[in-house]
Short mmCIF file of C-alpha atoms and ligand atoms in Angstrom, two decimals:
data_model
loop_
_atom_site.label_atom_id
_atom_site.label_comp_id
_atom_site.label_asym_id
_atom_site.label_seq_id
_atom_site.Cartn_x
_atom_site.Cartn_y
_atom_site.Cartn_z
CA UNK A 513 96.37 105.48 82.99
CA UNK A 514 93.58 105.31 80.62
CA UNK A 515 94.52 107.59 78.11
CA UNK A 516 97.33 107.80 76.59
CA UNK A 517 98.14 111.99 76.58
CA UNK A 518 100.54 114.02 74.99
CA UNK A 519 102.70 115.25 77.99
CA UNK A 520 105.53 116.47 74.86
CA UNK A 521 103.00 119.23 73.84
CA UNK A 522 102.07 119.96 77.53
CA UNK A 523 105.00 120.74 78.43
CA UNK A 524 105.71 122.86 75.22
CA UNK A 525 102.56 124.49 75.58
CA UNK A 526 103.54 125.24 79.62
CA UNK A 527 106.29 126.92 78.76
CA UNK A 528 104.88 129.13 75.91
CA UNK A 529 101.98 129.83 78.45
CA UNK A 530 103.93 130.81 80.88
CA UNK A 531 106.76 133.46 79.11
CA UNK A 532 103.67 135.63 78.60
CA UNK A 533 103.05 137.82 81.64
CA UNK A 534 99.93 137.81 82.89
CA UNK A 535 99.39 138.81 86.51
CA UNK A 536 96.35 139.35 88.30
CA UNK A 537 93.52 141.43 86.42
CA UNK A 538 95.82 141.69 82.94
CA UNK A 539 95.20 139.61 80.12
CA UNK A 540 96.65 141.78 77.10
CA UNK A 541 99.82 140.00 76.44
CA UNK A 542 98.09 136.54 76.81
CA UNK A 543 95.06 136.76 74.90
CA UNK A 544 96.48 136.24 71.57
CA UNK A 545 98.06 132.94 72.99
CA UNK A 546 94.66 131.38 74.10
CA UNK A 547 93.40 132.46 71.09
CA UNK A 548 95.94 130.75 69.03
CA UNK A 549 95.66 127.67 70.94
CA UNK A 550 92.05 127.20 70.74
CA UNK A 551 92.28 127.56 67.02
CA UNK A 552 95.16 125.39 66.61
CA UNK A 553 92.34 122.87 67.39
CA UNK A 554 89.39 124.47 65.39
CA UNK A 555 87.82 126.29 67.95
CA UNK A 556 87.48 130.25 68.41
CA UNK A 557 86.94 131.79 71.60
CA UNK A 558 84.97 134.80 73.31
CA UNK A 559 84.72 136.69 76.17
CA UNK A 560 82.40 138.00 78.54
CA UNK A 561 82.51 141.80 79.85
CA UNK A 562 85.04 141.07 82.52
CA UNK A 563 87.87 139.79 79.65
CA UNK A 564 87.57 136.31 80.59
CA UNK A 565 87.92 133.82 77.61
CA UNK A 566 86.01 130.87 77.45
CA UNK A 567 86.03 127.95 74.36
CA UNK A 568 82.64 126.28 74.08
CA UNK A 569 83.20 122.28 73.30
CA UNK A 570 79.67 120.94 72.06
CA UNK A 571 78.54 117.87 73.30
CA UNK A 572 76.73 114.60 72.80
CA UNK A 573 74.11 115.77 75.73
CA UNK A 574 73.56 119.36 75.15
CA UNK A 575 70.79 119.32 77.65
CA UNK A 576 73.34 120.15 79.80
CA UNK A 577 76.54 122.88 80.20
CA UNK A 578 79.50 122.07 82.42
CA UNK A 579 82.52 124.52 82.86
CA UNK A 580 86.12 123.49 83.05
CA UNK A 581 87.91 126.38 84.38
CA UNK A 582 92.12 127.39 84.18
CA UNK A 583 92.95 130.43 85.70
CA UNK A 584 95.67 132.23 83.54
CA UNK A 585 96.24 134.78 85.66
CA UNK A 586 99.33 134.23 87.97
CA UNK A 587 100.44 136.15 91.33
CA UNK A 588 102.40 139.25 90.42
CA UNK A 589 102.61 143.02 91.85
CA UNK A 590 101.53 146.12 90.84
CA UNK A 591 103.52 149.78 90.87
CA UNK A 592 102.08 151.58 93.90
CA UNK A 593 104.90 154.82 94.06
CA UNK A 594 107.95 155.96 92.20
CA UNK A 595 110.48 157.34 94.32
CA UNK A 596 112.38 160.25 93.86
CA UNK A 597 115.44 158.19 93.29
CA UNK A 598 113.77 156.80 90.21
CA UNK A 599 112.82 153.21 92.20
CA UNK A 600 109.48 151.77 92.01
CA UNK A 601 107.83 150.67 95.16
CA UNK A 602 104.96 148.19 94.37
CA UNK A 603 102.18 145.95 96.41
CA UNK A 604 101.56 142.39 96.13
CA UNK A 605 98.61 141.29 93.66
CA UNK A 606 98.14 137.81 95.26
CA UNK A 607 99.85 136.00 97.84
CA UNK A 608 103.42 136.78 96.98
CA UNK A 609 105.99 136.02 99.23
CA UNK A 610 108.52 139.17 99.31
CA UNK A 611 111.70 136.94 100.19
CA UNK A 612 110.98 134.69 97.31
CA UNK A 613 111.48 137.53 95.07
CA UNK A 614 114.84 138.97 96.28
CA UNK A 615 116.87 138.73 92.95
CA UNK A 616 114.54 138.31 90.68
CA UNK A 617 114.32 139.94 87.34
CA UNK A 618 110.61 141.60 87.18
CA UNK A 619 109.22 143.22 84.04
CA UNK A 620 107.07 146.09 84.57
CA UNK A 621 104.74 146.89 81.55
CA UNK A 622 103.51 149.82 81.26
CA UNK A 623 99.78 151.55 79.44
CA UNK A 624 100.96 151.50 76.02
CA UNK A 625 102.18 147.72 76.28
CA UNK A 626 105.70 148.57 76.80
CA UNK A 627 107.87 146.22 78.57
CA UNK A 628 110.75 146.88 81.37
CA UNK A 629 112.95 144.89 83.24
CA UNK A 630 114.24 145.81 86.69
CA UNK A 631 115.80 143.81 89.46
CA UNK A 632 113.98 143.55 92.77
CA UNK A 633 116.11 144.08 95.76
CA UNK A 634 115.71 144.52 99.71
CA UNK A 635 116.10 148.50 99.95
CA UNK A 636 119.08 147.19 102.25
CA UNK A 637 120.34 145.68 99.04
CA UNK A 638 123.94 145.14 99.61
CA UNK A 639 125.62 143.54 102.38
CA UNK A 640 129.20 145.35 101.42
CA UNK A 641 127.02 148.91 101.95
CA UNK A 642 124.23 148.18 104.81
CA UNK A 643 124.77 146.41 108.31
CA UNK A 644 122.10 144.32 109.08
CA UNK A 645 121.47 143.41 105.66
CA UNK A 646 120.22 140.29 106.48
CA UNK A 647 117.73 140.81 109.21
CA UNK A 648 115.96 143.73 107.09
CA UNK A 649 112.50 142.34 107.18
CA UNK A 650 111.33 141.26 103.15
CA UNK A 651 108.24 142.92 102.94
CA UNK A 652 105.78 145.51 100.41
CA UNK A 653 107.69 148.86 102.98
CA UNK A 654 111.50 147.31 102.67
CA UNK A 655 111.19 145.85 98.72
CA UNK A 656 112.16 148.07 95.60
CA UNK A 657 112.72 147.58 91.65
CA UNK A 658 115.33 149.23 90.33
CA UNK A 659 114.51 149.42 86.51
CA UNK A 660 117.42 148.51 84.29
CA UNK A 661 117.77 151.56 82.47
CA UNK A 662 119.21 154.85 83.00
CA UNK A 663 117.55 156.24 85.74
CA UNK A 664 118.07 157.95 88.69
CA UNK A 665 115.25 160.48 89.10
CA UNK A 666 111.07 160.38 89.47
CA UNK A 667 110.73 162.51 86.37
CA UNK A 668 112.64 160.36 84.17
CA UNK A 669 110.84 157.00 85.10
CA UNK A 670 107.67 159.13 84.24
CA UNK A 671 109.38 159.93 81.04
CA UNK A 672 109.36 156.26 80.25
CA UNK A 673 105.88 155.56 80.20
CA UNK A 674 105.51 154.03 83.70
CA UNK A 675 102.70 155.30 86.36
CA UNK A 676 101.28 153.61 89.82
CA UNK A 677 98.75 151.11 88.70
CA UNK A 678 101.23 149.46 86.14
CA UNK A 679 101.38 145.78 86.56
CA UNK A 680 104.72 143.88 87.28
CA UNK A 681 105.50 139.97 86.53
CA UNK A 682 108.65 138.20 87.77
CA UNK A 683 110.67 136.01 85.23
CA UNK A 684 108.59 132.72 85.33
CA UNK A 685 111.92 130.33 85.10
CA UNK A 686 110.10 127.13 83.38
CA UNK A 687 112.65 124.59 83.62
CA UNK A 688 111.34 120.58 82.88
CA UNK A 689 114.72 118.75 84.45
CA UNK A 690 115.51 115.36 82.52
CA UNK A 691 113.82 113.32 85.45
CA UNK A 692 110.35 114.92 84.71
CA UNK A 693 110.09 117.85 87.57
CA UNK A 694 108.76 121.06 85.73
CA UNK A 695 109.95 124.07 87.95
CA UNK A 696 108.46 127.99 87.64
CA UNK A 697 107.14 130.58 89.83
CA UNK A 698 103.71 130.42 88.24
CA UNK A 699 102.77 126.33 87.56
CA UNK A 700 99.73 128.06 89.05
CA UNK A 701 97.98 127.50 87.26
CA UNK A 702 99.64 127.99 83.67
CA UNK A 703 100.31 124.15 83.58
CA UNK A 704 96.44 123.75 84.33
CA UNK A 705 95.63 125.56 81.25
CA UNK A 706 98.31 123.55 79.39
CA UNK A 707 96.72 120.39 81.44
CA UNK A 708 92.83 121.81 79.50
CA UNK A 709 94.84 122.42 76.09
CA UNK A 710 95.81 119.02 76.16
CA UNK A 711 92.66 117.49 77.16
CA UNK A 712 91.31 119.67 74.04
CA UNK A 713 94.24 118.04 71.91
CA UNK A 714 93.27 114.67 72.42
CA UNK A 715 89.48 114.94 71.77
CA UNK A 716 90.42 116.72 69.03
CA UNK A 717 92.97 113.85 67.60
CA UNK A 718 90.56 111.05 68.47
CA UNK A 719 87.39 112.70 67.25
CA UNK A 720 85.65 112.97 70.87
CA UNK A 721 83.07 114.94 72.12
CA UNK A 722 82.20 115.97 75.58
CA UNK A 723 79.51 113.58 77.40
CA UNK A 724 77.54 117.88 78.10
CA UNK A 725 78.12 121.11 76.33
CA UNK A 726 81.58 121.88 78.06
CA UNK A 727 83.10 125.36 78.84
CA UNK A 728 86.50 126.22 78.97
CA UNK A 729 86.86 129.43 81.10
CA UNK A 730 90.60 131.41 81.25
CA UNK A 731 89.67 133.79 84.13
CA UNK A 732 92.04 136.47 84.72
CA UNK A 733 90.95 137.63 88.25
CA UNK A 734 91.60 134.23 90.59
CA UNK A 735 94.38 135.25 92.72
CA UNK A 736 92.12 137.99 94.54
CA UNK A 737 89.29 135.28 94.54
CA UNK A 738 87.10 136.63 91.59
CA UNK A 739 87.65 134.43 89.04
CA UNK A 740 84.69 132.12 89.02
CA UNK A 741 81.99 135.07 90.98
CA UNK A 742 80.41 135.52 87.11
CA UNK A 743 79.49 132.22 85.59
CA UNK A 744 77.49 132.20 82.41
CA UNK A 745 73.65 131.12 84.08
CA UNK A 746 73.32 127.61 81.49
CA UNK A 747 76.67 125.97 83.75
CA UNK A 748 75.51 123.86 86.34
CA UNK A 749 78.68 122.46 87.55
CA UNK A 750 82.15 124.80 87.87
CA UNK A 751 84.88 122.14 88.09
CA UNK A 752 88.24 124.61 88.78
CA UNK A 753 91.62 122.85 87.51
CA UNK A 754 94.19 124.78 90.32
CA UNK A 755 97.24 123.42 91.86
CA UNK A 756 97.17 121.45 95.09
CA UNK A 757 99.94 122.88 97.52
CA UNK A 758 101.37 119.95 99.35
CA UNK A 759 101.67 120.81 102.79
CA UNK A 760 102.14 118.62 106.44
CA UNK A 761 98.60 117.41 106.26
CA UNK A 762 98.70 115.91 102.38
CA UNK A 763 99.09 112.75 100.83
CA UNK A 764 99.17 114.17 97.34
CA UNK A 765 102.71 113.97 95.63
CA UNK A 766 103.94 115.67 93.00
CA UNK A 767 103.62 112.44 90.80
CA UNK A 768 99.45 112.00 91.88
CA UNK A 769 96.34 114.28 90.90
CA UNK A 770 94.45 115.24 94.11
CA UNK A 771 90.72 116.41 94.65
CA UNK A 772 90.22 119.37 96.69
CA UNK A 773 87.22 118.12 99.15
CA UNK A 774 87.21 121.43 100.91
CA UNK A 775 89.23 124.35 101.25
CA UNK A 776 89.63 127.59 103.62
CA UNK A 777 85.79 128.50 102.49
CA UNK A 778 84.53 125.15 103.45
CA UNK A 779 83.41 122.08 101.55
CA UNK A 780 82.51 121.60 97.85
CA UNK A 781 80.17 119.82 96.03
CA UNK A 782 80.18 116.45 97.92
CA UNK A 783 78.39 114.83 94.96
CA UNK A 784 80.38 115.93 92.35
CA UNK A 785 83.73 115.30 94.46
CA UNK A 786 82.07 112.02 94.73
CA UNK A 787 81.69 111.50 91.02
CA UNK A 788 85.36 113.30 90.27
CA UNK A 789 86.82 110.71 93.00
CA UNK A 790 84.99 107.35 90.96
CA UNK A 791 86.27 108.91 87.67
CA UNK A 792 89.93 109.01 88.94
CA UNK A 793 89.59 105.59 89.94
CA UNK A 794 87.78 104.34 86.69
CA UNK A 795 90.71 106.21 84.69
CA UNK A 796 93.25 104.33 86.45
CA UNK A 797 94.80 107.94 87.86
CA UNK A 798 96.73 107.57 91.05
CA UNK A 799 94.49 110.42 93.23
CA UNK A 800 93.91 111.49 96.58
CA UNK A 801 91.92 113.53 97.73
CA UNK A 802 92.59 116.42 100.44
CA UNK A 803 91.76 119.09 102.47
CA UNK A 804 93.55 122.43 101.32
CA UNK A 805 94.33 125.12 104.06
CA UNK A 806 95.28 128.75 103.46
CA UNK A 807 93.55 128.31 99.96
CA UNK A 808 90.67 128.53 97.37
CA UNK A 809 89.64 128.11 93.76
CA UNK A 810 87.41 129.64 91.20
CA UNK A 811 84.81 126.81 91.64
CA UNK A 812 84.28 128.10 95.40
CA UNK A 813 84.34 131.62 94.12
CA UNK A 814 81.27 130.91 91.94
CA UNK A 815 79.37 129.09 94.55
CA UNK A 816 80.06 132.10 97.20
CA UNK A 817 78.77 134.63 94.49
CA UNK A 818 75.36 133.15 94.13
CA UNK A 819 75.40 130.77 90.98
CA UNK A 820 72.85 128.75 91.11
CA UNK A 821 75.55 125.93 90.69
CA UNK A 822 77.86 122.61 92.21
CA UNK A 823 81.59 123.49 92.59
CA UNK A 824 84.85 121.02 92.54
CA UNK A 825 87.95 121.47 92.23
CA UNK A 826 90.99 118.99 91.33
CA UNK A 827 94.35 119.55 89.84
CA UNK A 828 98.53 118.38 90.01
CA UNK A 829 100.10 118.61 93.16
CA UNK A 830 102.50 121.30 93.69
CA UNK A 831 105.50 122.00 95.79
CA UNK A 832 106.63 125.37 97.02
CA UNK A 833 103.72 127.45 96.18
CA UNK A 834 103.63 131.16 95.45
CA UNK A 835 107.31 130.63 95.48
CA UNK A 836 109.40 128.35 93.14
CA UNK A 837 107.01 125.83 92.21
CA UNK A 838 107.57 122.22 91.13
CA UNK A 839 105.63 119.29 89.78
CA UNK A 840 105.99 116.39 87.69
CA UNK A 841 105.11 115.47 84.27
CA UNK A 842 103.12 112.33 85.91
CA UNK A 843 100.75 114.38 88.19
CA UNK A 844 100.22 116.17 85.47
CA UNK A 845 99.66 113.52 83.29
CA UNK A 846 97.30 112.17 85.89
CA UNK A 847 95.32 115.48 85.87
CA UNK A 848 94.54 115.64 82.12
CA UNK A 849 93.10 111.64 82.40
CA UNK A 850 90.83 113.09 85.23
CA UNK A 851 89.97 115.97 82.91
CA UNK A 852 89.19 113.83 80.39
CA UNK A 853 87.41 111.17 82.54
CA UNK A 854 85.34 113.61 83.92
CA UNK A 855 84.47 115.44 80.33
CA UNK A 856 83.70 111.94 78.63
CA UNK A 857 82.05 110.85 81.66
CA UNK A 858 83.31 107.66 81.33
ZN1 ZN B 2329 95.74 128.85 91.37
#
């Protein structure tokens, strides 16, 4: 690989990412983060009207503006009842898959910023106390939170501060194992925004500038498919840094990068795939590139909503997602050199 990037801080910067909840549509908690980051390397951020935080990079070219976009919004639930035994039922913000979460620790947070745990269980959620414990279907009518605090009533989990509409995370479990796998529920797409902080890093420690004016967009809102539908008008290409799910038809690996040539909308950009393919292969990454199924990134979303723009999207290869995901520290290594092959043009 052409450049030589600094996977130690990636990884650190993952896992700081990602033990901020920040699931669909709510970017309180992490705001302050991206905001520290970006000024850890001289450079402020700002928003638009819809919260989403972008980093401006000047280039050599600024004839020209070119967005690099991170979701940092993850898959998550939101509280949808409380019952009158004092447990929350919620509904799925994203694709979450209900079995996955059996177990799981879950914070809810509430309007004023506070934070609860609770433990999400199958209402059957004992196999001493229920028969057919097992077969209980895991889904948004059978799944439950039962808050970890004293509780056994509607009217005192409305004492604490929580309401329907209050987001919910699940504990993210970052875990980088000494042969290089990095395991949590949300690598999507928290290590993509570590993968852009990183890129940032190195222009920043080998005094480089972007070949265009580059934008690096945060959007809060792409697990519903809204991240990229406002782009600021002076981008003319939306380049969306998402996970890859590896699946029966994929030759991506957890070890590669891979370039999303189309996904469940339909094709992207075949010029600037082209172009995203040659940099891969002038930056020495190992790359494929794929056809995604049940999927779809921010760069489609901006195409769909009208931008007058082209759309790609590339990014590490990921096993297991919307469940326990894992990747390696080489695909993601091989993702920031395409990031920065494609920024440099070079
Ligand atoms: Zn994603």
């Amino acid at each position: 690989m052409k450049f030589d990037v600094d996977i130690a801080f990636l990884v650190d910067c993952f896992k700081d990412i990602v033990s901020v909840p920040s699931p669909l549509g709510y970017g309180k908690m992490l705001d302050p983060v991206l905001d520290r980051y970006a000024e850890r390397f001289g450079k402020k951020t700002f928003r638009d009207r819809r919260g989403t935080p972008y980093v401006l990079l000047e280039g050599e070219d600024p004839s020209k503006t070119v967005l690099v976009g991170a979701h940092s919004d993850t898959i998550g639930l939101v509280v949808r009842r409380i019952d009158t035994d004092g447990k929350l039922r919620v509904r799925a913000l994203g694709g979450i898959v209900y079995s996955s979460l059996e177990g799981e620790t879950v914070y809810i947070i509430n309007r004023e910023g506070k934070i609860f745990s609770g433990l999400m269980s199958c209402q059957k959620h004992s196999t001493h106390s229920f028969s057919g414990m097992a077969k209980e279907p895991r889904d948004e009518d059978t799944m439950l939170i039962n808050i970890d605090e004293r509780v056994s009533t509607k009217e005192e989990v409305l004492a604490l501060g929580i309401r329907p509409g209050d987001p919910v995370s699940a504990e993210p479990h970052a875990v980088l194992t000494p042969s290089g796998f990095l395991k949590s529920r949300y690598i999507d797409d928290k290590a993509a925004v570590a993968c852009v902080f990183t890129m940032l890093k190195y222009l920043c420690e080998n005094s480089l500038k972007p070949k265009y004016n580059t934008l690096l967009a945060f959007p809060y809102c792409e697990e519903n498919g809204l991240g990229g539908a406002y782009v600021p008008p002076e981008v003319s290409e939306y380049v969306a840094v998402d996970i890859i799910p590896t699946g029966p038809d994929t030759d991506c690996t957890e070890f590669t990068t891979a370039v999303c040539a189309s996904d469940i909308i339909g094709p992207y950009d075949y010029d600037l795939t082209s172009r995203l393919l040659a940099y891969a292969e002038k930056a020495g990454c190992e790359c494929t590139v794929e056809l995604a199924k049940i999927y779809s990134t921010d760069a489609a979303a901006a195409m769909r909503s009208g931008n007058d723009l082209v759309g790609a999207a590339f990014g590490m290869p990921v096993f297991g997602s919307h469940g326990m995901e894992r990747t390696h520290v080489d695909g993601l290594k091989n993702t920031v050199n395409l990031l920065l092959a494609y920024v440099l043009d070079i």
